[in-house]
Short mmCIF file of C-alpha atoms in Angstrom, two decimals:
data_model
loop_
_atom_site.label_atom_id
_atom_site.label_comp_id
_atom_site.label_asym_id
_atom_site.label_seq_id
_atom_site.Cartn_x
_atom_site.Cartn_y
_atom_site.Cartn_z
CA MET A 14 59.42 -12.06 73.78
CA ASN A 15 57.81 -11.41 70.23
CA LYS A 16 59.98 -10.71 67.42
CA GLN A 17 58.77 -7.43 65.33
CA SER A 18 58.63 -7.16 61.65
CA LEU A 19 61.60 -5.95 59.91
CA PHE A 20 59.71 -3.06 58.29
CA HIS A 21 57.41 -0.60 59.75
CA ILE A 22 54.44 0.63 57.65
CA ALA A 23 52.71 3.92 58.28
CA LYS A 24 50.20 5.92 56.58
CA ARG A 25 51.42 9.13 54.97
CA GLY A 26 50.08 12.41 54.83
CA THR A 27 49.04 13.90 51.59
CA LEU A 28 52.28 14.32 49.23
CA PRO A 29 52.88 17.14 46.92
CA TRP A 30 51.50 16.46 43.45
CA TYR A 31 55.00 16.40 41.88
CA ILE A 32 56.22 13.75 44.26
CA SER A 33 53.33 11.58 43.53
CA ALA A 34 53.75 11.97 39.88
CA ALA A 35 57.57 10.99 40.19
CA ILE A 36 56.52 7.92 42.22
CA ARG A 37 54.10 6.88 39.27
CA GLY A 38 56.84 7.64 36.69
CA CYS A 39 59.58 5.45 38.46
CA ALA A 40 56.87 2.72 38.54
CA ILE A 41 56.26 3.12 34.71
CA LEU A 42 60.01 2.97 34.17
CA PHE A 43 60.61 -0.23 36.38
CA ALA A 44 57.63 -1.67 34.49
CA LEU A 45 59.05 -1.15 31.22
CA ILE A 46 62.50 -2.80 32.44
CA VAL A 47 60.74 -5.58 33.64
CA CYS A 48 58.69 -6.05 30.37
CA ALA A 49 61.95 -5.76 28.38
CA LEU A 50 63.47 -8.70 30.44
CA VAL A 51 60.49 -10.78 30.19
CA THR A 52 60.57 -10.22 26.51
CA MET A 53 64.08 -11.14 26.08
CA PHE A 54 63.81 -14.30 28.14
CA MET A 55 60.63 -15.82 26.72
CA THR A 56 60.79 -14.66 23.03
CA GLY A 57 64.37 -13.65 22.23
CA GLU A 58 62.86 -10.43 20.45
CA ASN A 59 64.50 -7.04 20.90
CA PRO A 60 62.35 -5.47 23.53
CA ILE A 61 62.99 -1.99 21.87
CA SER A 62 61.44 -3.41 18.58
CA ILE A 63 58.44 -4.75 20.80
CA TYR A 64 57.64 -1.09 22.36
CA GLY A 65 58.30 0.50 18.85
CA THR A 66 55.76 -1.86 17.39
CA ILE A 67 53.16 -1.10 20.29
CA PHE A 68 53.73 2.66 19.42
CA HIS A 69 53.30 2.02 15.77
CA GLY A 70 50.02 0.21 16.32
CA ALA A 71 48.59 3.26 18.06
CA PHE A 72 49.99 6.04 15.94
CA GLY A 73 51.68 4.39 12.71
CA THR A 74 49.34 5.79 10.36
CA VAL A 75 46.76 8.78 10.21
CA ARG A 76 44.01 6.19 10.42
CA LYS A 77 45.43 4.38 13.22
CA THR A 78 45.91 7.62 15.13
CA TRP A 79 42.17 8.60 14.43
CA VAL A 80 41.13 5.44 15.82
CA THR A 81 43.31 5.63 18.74
CA PHE A 82 41.82 9.05 19.85
CA GLN A 83 38.35 7.77 19.03
CA ASN A 84 39.15 4.78 21.40
CA LEU A 85 40.53 7.18 23.91
CA ALA A 86 37.37 9.41 23.76
CA VAL A 87 34.91 6.55 24.27
CA LEU A 88 36.93 5.08 27.15
CA LEU A 89 37.40 8.57 28.79
CA GLY A 90 33.74 9.34 28.27
CA ILE A 91 32.57 6.33 30.17
CA SER A 92 35.25 6.87 32.83
CA LEU A 93 34.05 10.68 33.33
CA ALA A 94 30.31 9.03 33.69
CA VAL A 95 31.33 6.80 36.41
CA THR A 96 33.55 9.32 38.31
CA PRO A 97 30.84 11.46 40.16
CA ALA A 98 29.26 7.90 41.56
CA PHE A 99 32.81 6.76 42.61
CA LYS A 100 33.64 10.09 44.30
CA MET A 101 30.35 9.71 46.25
CA ARG A 102 31.80 6.10 47.19
CA PHE A 103 28.90 4.56 45.41
CA TRP A 104 30.55 1.74 43.61
CA ASN A 105 28.81 1.80 40.19
CA ILE A 106 29.93 -1.38 38.22
CA GLY A 107 27.01 -0.97 35.82
CA ALA A 108 28.66 1.35 33.25
CA GLU A 109 28.60 -1.33 30.60
CA GLY A 110 24.74 -1.92 30.80
CA GLN A 111 24.08 1.82 31.10
CA VAL A 112 26.03 2.54 27.96
CA LEU A 113 24.67 -0.49 26.20
CA ILE A 114 21.03 0.44 26.98
CA GLY A 115 21.76 3.83 25.51
CA CYS A 116 23.12 1.98 22.22
CA LEU A 117 19.70 0.03 22.38
CA ALA A 118 17.56 3.21 22.78
CA THR A 119 19.38 4.72 19.90
CA ALA A 120 19.05 1.80 17.57
CA ALA A 121 15.41 1.53 18.28
CA CYS A 122 14.88 5.04 17.31
CA MET A 123 16.76 4.75 14.22
CA ILE A 124 15.11 1.41 12.99
CA CYS A 125 11.47 2.39 14.01
CA LEU A 126 11.66 6.09 13.24
CA GLY A 127 14.15 6.21 10.55
CA ASP A 128 11.79 6.47 7.61
CA LYS A 129 9.11 8.70 9.38
CA LEU A 130 10.89 11.67 10.77
CA PRO A 131 13.29 14.45 9.28
CA ASN A 132 16.72 13.57 10.21
CA GLY A 133 17.14 16.42 12.46
CA LEU A 134 14.06 15.73 14.58
CA LEU A 135 15.04 12.04 14.62
CA ILE A 136 18.67 12.92 16.11
CA LEU A 137 17.03 14.96 18.67
CA ILE A 138 14.83 12.14 19.72
CA MET A 139 17.70 9.69 19.81
CA ILE A 140 19.60 11.97 22.12
CA VAL A 141 16.73 12.33 24.44
CA ALA A 142 15.98 8.59 24.45
CA ALA A 143 19.39 7.45 24.82
CA ILE A 144 20.01 10.00 27.77
CA ALA A 145 16.76 8.80 29.42
CA ALA A 146 17.48 5.20 29.02
CA GLY A 147 20.93 5.52 30.67
CA ALA A 148 19.55 7.76 33.33
CA LEU A 149 16.86 5.04 34.15
CA TRP A 150 19.40 2.58 34.38
CA GLY A 151 21.25 4.67 36.79
CA PHE A 152 18.12 5.59 38.80
CA LEU A 153 17.09 2.05 39.65
CA PRO A 154 20.15 0.94 41.61
CA ALA A 155 20.33 4.46 43.22
CA PHE A 156 16.91 4.36 44.35
CA PHE A 157 17.02 1.29 46.07
CA LYS A 158 20.17 2.12 47.70
CA ALA A 159 18.88 5.30 49.11
CA ARG A 160 15.49 3.69 49.97
CA TRP A 161 16.60 0.23 51.30
CA ASN A 162 20.41 0.26 51.49
CA THR A 163 20.73 -2.41 48.87
CA ASN A 164 24.10 -3.36 47.54
CA GLU A 165 24.97 -1.19 44.78
CA THR A 166 27.75 -3.19 43.47
CA LEU A 167 25.55 -6.33 43.00
CA PHE A 168 22.72 -4.18 41.66
CA THR A 169 24.60 -2.62 39.02
CA LEU A 170 26.28 -5.51 38.11
CA MET A 171 22.99 -7.32 37.50
CA MET A 172 21.71 -4.39 35.42
CA ASN A 173 24.51 -5.12 32.81
CA TYR A 174 23.08 -8.67 32.26
CA ILE A 175 19.56 -7.28 31.92
CA ALA A 176 20.87 -4.60 29.36
CA THR A 177 22.97 -7.44 27.59
CA GLN A 178 19.68 -9.95 27.22
CA LEU A 179 17.48 -6.94 26.00
CA ALA A 180 19.83 -6.08 23.56
CA ALA A 181 20.11 -9.74 22.47
CA TYR A 182 16.53 -10.06 22.30
CA TYR A 183 15.98 -6.99 19.97
CA ILE A 184 18.88 -7.90 17.73
CA ILE A 185 16.92 -11.18 17.01
CA VAL A 186 13.62 -9.08 16.38
CA TRP A 187 15.47 -6.61 14.22
CA GLU A 188 18.01 -8.83 12.51
CA VAL A 189 18.66 -8.39 8.95
CA PRO A 190 18.43 -10.84 6.98
CA LYS A 191 16.32 -13.08 9.12
CA GLY A 192 18.35 -15.73 10.76
CA ALA A 193 21.59 -13.76 10.41
CA GLY A 194 21.59 -13.11 14.17
CA LYS A 195 22.62 -9.59 13.87
CA ILE A 196 21.44 -6.19 12.57
CA GLY A 197 23.97 -5.09 10.39
CA ILE A 198 24.69 -1.42 9.33
CA ILE A 199 21.48 0.56 10.23
CA ASN A 200 19.92 2.71 7.60
CA GLN A 201 22.88 1.91 5.44
CA ASN A 202 21.13 3.41 2.32
CA THR A 203 19.43 6.53 3.70
CA ASN A 204 22.05 7.31 6.78
CA ALA A 205 18.89 8.32 8.84
CA GLY A 206 19.80 8.71 12.36
CA TRP A 207 23.68 9.14 11.56
CA LEU A 208 25.38 11.75 13.55
CA PRO A 209 27.03 14.37 11.19
CA GLN A 210 30.54 14.45 10.39
CA ILE A 211 32.80 17.40 11.23
CA ALA A 212 35.25 18.18 8.64
CA GLY A 213 34.61 14.90 6.94
CA LYS A 214 36.03 13.10 9.83
CA GLN A 215 34.17 10.33 11.25
CA TYR A 216 35.42 10.28 14.77
CA LEU A 217 35.90 14.07 15.30
CA LEU A 218 32.47 14.54 16.72
CA THR A 219 32.96 11.98 19.36
CA ILE A 220 36.42 13.38 20.31
CA LEU A 221 34.92 16.98 20.54
CA VAL A 222 31.83 15.92 22.63
CA VAL A 223 34.10 13.90 25.13
CA ALA A 224 36.48 16.89 25.29
CA VAL A 225 33.43 19.16 26.33
CA MET A 226 32.37 16.66 28.88
CA THR A 227 35.84 16.36 30.41
CA VAL A 228 35.89 20.31 31.02
CA LEU A 229 32.24 20.42 32.28
CA THR A 230 32.91 17.14 34.60
CA TYR A 231 36.11 18.95 36.12
CA ILE A 232 34.19 22.26 36.78
CA TYR A 233 31.10 20.19 38.21
CA LEU A 234 33.06 18.29 40.74
CA LYS A 235 35.46 20.68 41.72
CA TYR A 236 33.69 24.12 41.75
CA SER A 237 29.75 23.48 42.01
CA LYS A 238 27.51 23.02 45.04
CA HIS A 239 26.61 19.55 43.68
CA GLY A 240 30.32 18.43 43.29
CA TYR A 241 30.96 19.75 46.93
CA GLU A 242 27.96 17.67 48.23
CA ILE A 243 29.28 14.51 46.33
CA ALA A 244 32.58 14.86 48.06
CA VAL A 245 31.04 15.30 51.38
CA VAL A 246 28.84 12.08 51.09
CA GLY A 247 31.90 10.39 50.06
CA GLU A 248 33.77 11.30 52.89
CA SER A 249 31.08 10.42 55.57
CA GLN A 250 27.26 10.37 54.95
CA ARG A 251 26.72 10.90 58.72
CA THR A 252 28.65 14.09 58.37
CA ALA A 253 26.71 15.05 55.31
CA SER A 254 23.48 14.64 56.98
CA TYR A 255 24.55 16.79 59.94
CA ALA A 256 25.70 19.36 57.53
CA GLY A 257 22.07 19.59 56.12
CA ILE A 258 22.77 17.58 53.06
CA LYS A 259 19.94 15.34 51.97
CA VAL A 260 21.90 12.01 51.40
CA GLU A 261 19.22 10.16 49.56
CA ARG A 262 18.69 13.05 47.05
CA VAL A 263 22.43 13.22 46.39
CA ILE A 264 22.83 9.46 45.76
CA ILE A 265 19.79 9.51 43.19
CA ARG A 266 20.87 12.72 41.45
CA THR A 267 24.53 11.67 41.19
CA MET A 268 23.68 8.17 39.53
CA VAL A 269 21.00 9.60 37.34
CA LEU A 270 23.79 11.98 35.95
CA SER A 271 26.22 9.01 35.76
CA GLY A 272 23.65 6.95 33.81
CA ALA A 273 22.65 9.73 31.45
CA MET A 274 26.22 10.39 30.50
CA CYS A 275 26.61 6.58 29.83
CA GLY A 276 23.64 6.89 27.67
CA LEU A 277 25.19 9.77 25.68
CA MET A 278 28.37 7.67 25.07
CA GLY A 279 26.01 4.70 23.72
CA LEU A 280 24.53 7.42 21.34
CA LEU A 281 27.86 8.26 20.24
CA LEU A 282 28.81 4.52 19.61
CA THR A 283 25.74 3.58 17.76
CA ALA A 284 25.00 6.69 15.77
CA GLY A 285 28.33 8.18 15.54
CA THR A 286 30.68 5.64 14.69
CA ASP A 287 29.65 1.86 14.71
CA HIS A 288 26.07 2.51 13.15
CA THR A 289 24.87 -1.00 14.52
CA LEU A 290 24.00 -2.74 17.63
CA THR A 291 25.68 -5.71 19.07
CA THR A 292 25.84 -7.21 22.70
CA THR A 293 29.60 -6.47 22.62
CA ILE A 294 29.52 -3.02 21.08
CA VAL A 295 30.85 -1.41 24.47
CA GLY A 296 33.83 -3.95 24.44
CA GLY A 297 34.30 -4.08 28.28
CA ARG A 298 34.86 -0.51 28.38
CA GLY A 299 32.48 -0.15 31.19
CA PHE A 300 34.75 -2.15 33.30
CA THR A 301 37.90 -0.77 32.31
CA ALA A 302 36.51 2.73 33.27
CA VAL A 303 36.32 1.56 36.62
CA MET A 304 40.19 1.24 36.70
CA VAL A 305 40.89 4.46 34.76
CA SER A 306 38.79 6.52 37.17
CA TRP A 307 40.50 4.93 40.18
CA MET A 308 44.04 5.20 39.15
CA ALA A 309 43.37 9.01 38.06
CA LYS A 310 42.03 9.50 41.78
CA PHE A 311 38.69 10.82 40.15
CA ASN A 312 40.46 13.58 38.65
CA PRO A 313 38.91 14.25 34.94
CA ILE A 314 42.22 15.66 33.69
CA MET A 315 44.35 12.91 35.01
CA MET A 316 42.01 10.44 33.17
CA ILE A 317 43.02 11.54 29.92
CA PHE A 318 46.57 10.39 30.22
CA THR A 319 45.22 6.98 32.06
CA SER A 320 43.10 6.48 29.39
CA LEU A 321 45.56 7.19 26.74
CA LEU A 322 47.94 4.67 28.37
CA LEU A 323 45.41 1.75 28.32
CA VAL A 324 44.45 2.46 24.84
CA VAL A 325 47.85 2.53 23.55
CA LEU A 326 48.63 -0.68 25.22
CA SER A 327 45.33 -2.28 23.71
CA ARG A 328 46.10 -0.96 20.37
CA GLY A 329 49.70 -1.93 20.35
CA ALA A 330 48.70 -5.56 21.79
CA SER A 331 47.05 -6.56 18.24
CA GLU A 332 50.06 -5.08 16.31
CA ILE A 333 52.58 -7.03 18.40
CA SER A 334 50.56 -10.29 17.28
CA SER A 335 50.60 -9.68 13.91
CA VAL A 336 54.09 -8.38 13.37
CA PHE A 337 55.98 -10.97 15.54
CA GLY A 338 53.67 -13.77 15.26
CA LEU A 339 53.31 -13.97 19.03
CA ASN A 340 50.27 -15.16 20.86
CA HIS A 341 47.97 -12.15 21.81
CA SER A 342 48.29 -13.28 25.32
CA PHE A 343 51.99 -12.08 25.45
CA ALA A 344 50.74 -8.47 24.79
CA ASP A 345 48.36 -8.95 27.62
CA ILE A 346 51.13 -9.98 29.73
CA LEU A 347 53.03 -7.02 29.20
CA THR A 348 49.86 -4.72 29.82
CA GLY A 349 49.32 -6.64 33.13
CA ILE A 350 52.69 -6.05 34.27
CA ILE A 351 52.57 -2.38 33.55
CA LEU A 352 49.42 -2.04 35.32
CA PHE A 353 50.69 -3.95 38.25
CA PHE A 354 53.57 -1.47 38.75
CA ILE A 355 51.25 1.47 38.30
CA ILE A 356 48.61 0.26 40.80
CA GLY A 357 51.23 -0.72 43.27
CA SER A 358 52.68 2.58 43.29
CA GLU A 359 49.73 3.90 44.97
CA PHE A 360 50.83 1.94 48.12
CA PHE A 361 54.10 3.97 48.24
CA ILE A 362 52.12 7.11 47.67
CA ASN A 363 49.73 6.48 50.72
CA TYR A 364 52.17 4.41 52.85
CA LYS A 365 55.60 4.88 54.24
CA VAL A 366 57.78 1.83 54.39
CA SER A 367 60.88 2.17 56.88
CA LEU A 368 63.25 -0.38 58.61
CA ARG A 369 62.79 -0.61 62.15
CA LYS A 370 65.51 0.35 64.55
CA ALA A 371 67.65 -2.63 65.66
CA GLY A 372 67.26 -3.75 69.28
CA LYS A 373 63.68 -2.38 69.54
CA LYS A 374 61.57 -5.24 70.70
CA GLU A 375 57.96 -5.55 72.09
CA ALA A 376 57.31 -7.58 75.14
#
């Protein structure tokens, strides 16, 4: 006689949204309790003060609040960009490179055309160049996937390294002064190619553009024919083919869209806020966007809250380090615990765990 396991795990049906939200809320609550205990035992600090410091680091001043929402907008915009591909089950891990190549195309226009064209025409060319560069970086892996069924995860990942090396090469070509190894602020004296500020706020344009992107992406995925085709291809390519959907065309079209949106985010970074180009300008947000999109179940509205959580945790991390004199890794530990509980809660949303009845045995 073989002993059975104590617990029985079964696949759940779709839960109502409010129950799923309650499970995730409980997960966050338990995560905060665990973080409080870890804080008390490891540092002796008051956990309430730690959480207060995290909040202050994100919203303590007007400037900190603007920076937080700008970071939220950038992360959310990149997350929106990768979502159509993910919903199609095309694992686009190349958002980092797609955004960076958009930054590179924008910087090239600002540097090479900044003193040759009127500012309005220059910005228009920059928009086209950034979107086209990002679209190209999305098209290449999609074409090879659709034509020869290559591994999109490895392909898009390798494209990140190509974009990084291209950016590094041109940074040396355009470095100011020579030997500095960096470009510095592009067109600092003329502001040629700088995106206009709205109401005197540097970050407001980025926030507004991403807000419009969020609404349009939600409508596109939920109510458009293309969104329906993406969902069907994501469920089963064979079923999509039987339904008359041209799978190869959908794969290429969707990845071109994802790359173009990433390129637009590159434009907003280089011409809207940073006004420079570095190999680290994207700051790993292309990879963080993968987690944001997945945790939000590819829902653009839910991505707002997921992105906000991650940005607040990230902003609060540096504040903890400076206020309490703690190693920056401690804030990362707290962030990891919270994310672990949030991701772990998905198991209980998708599966039901129950105790087996006593005496039930399997021969």
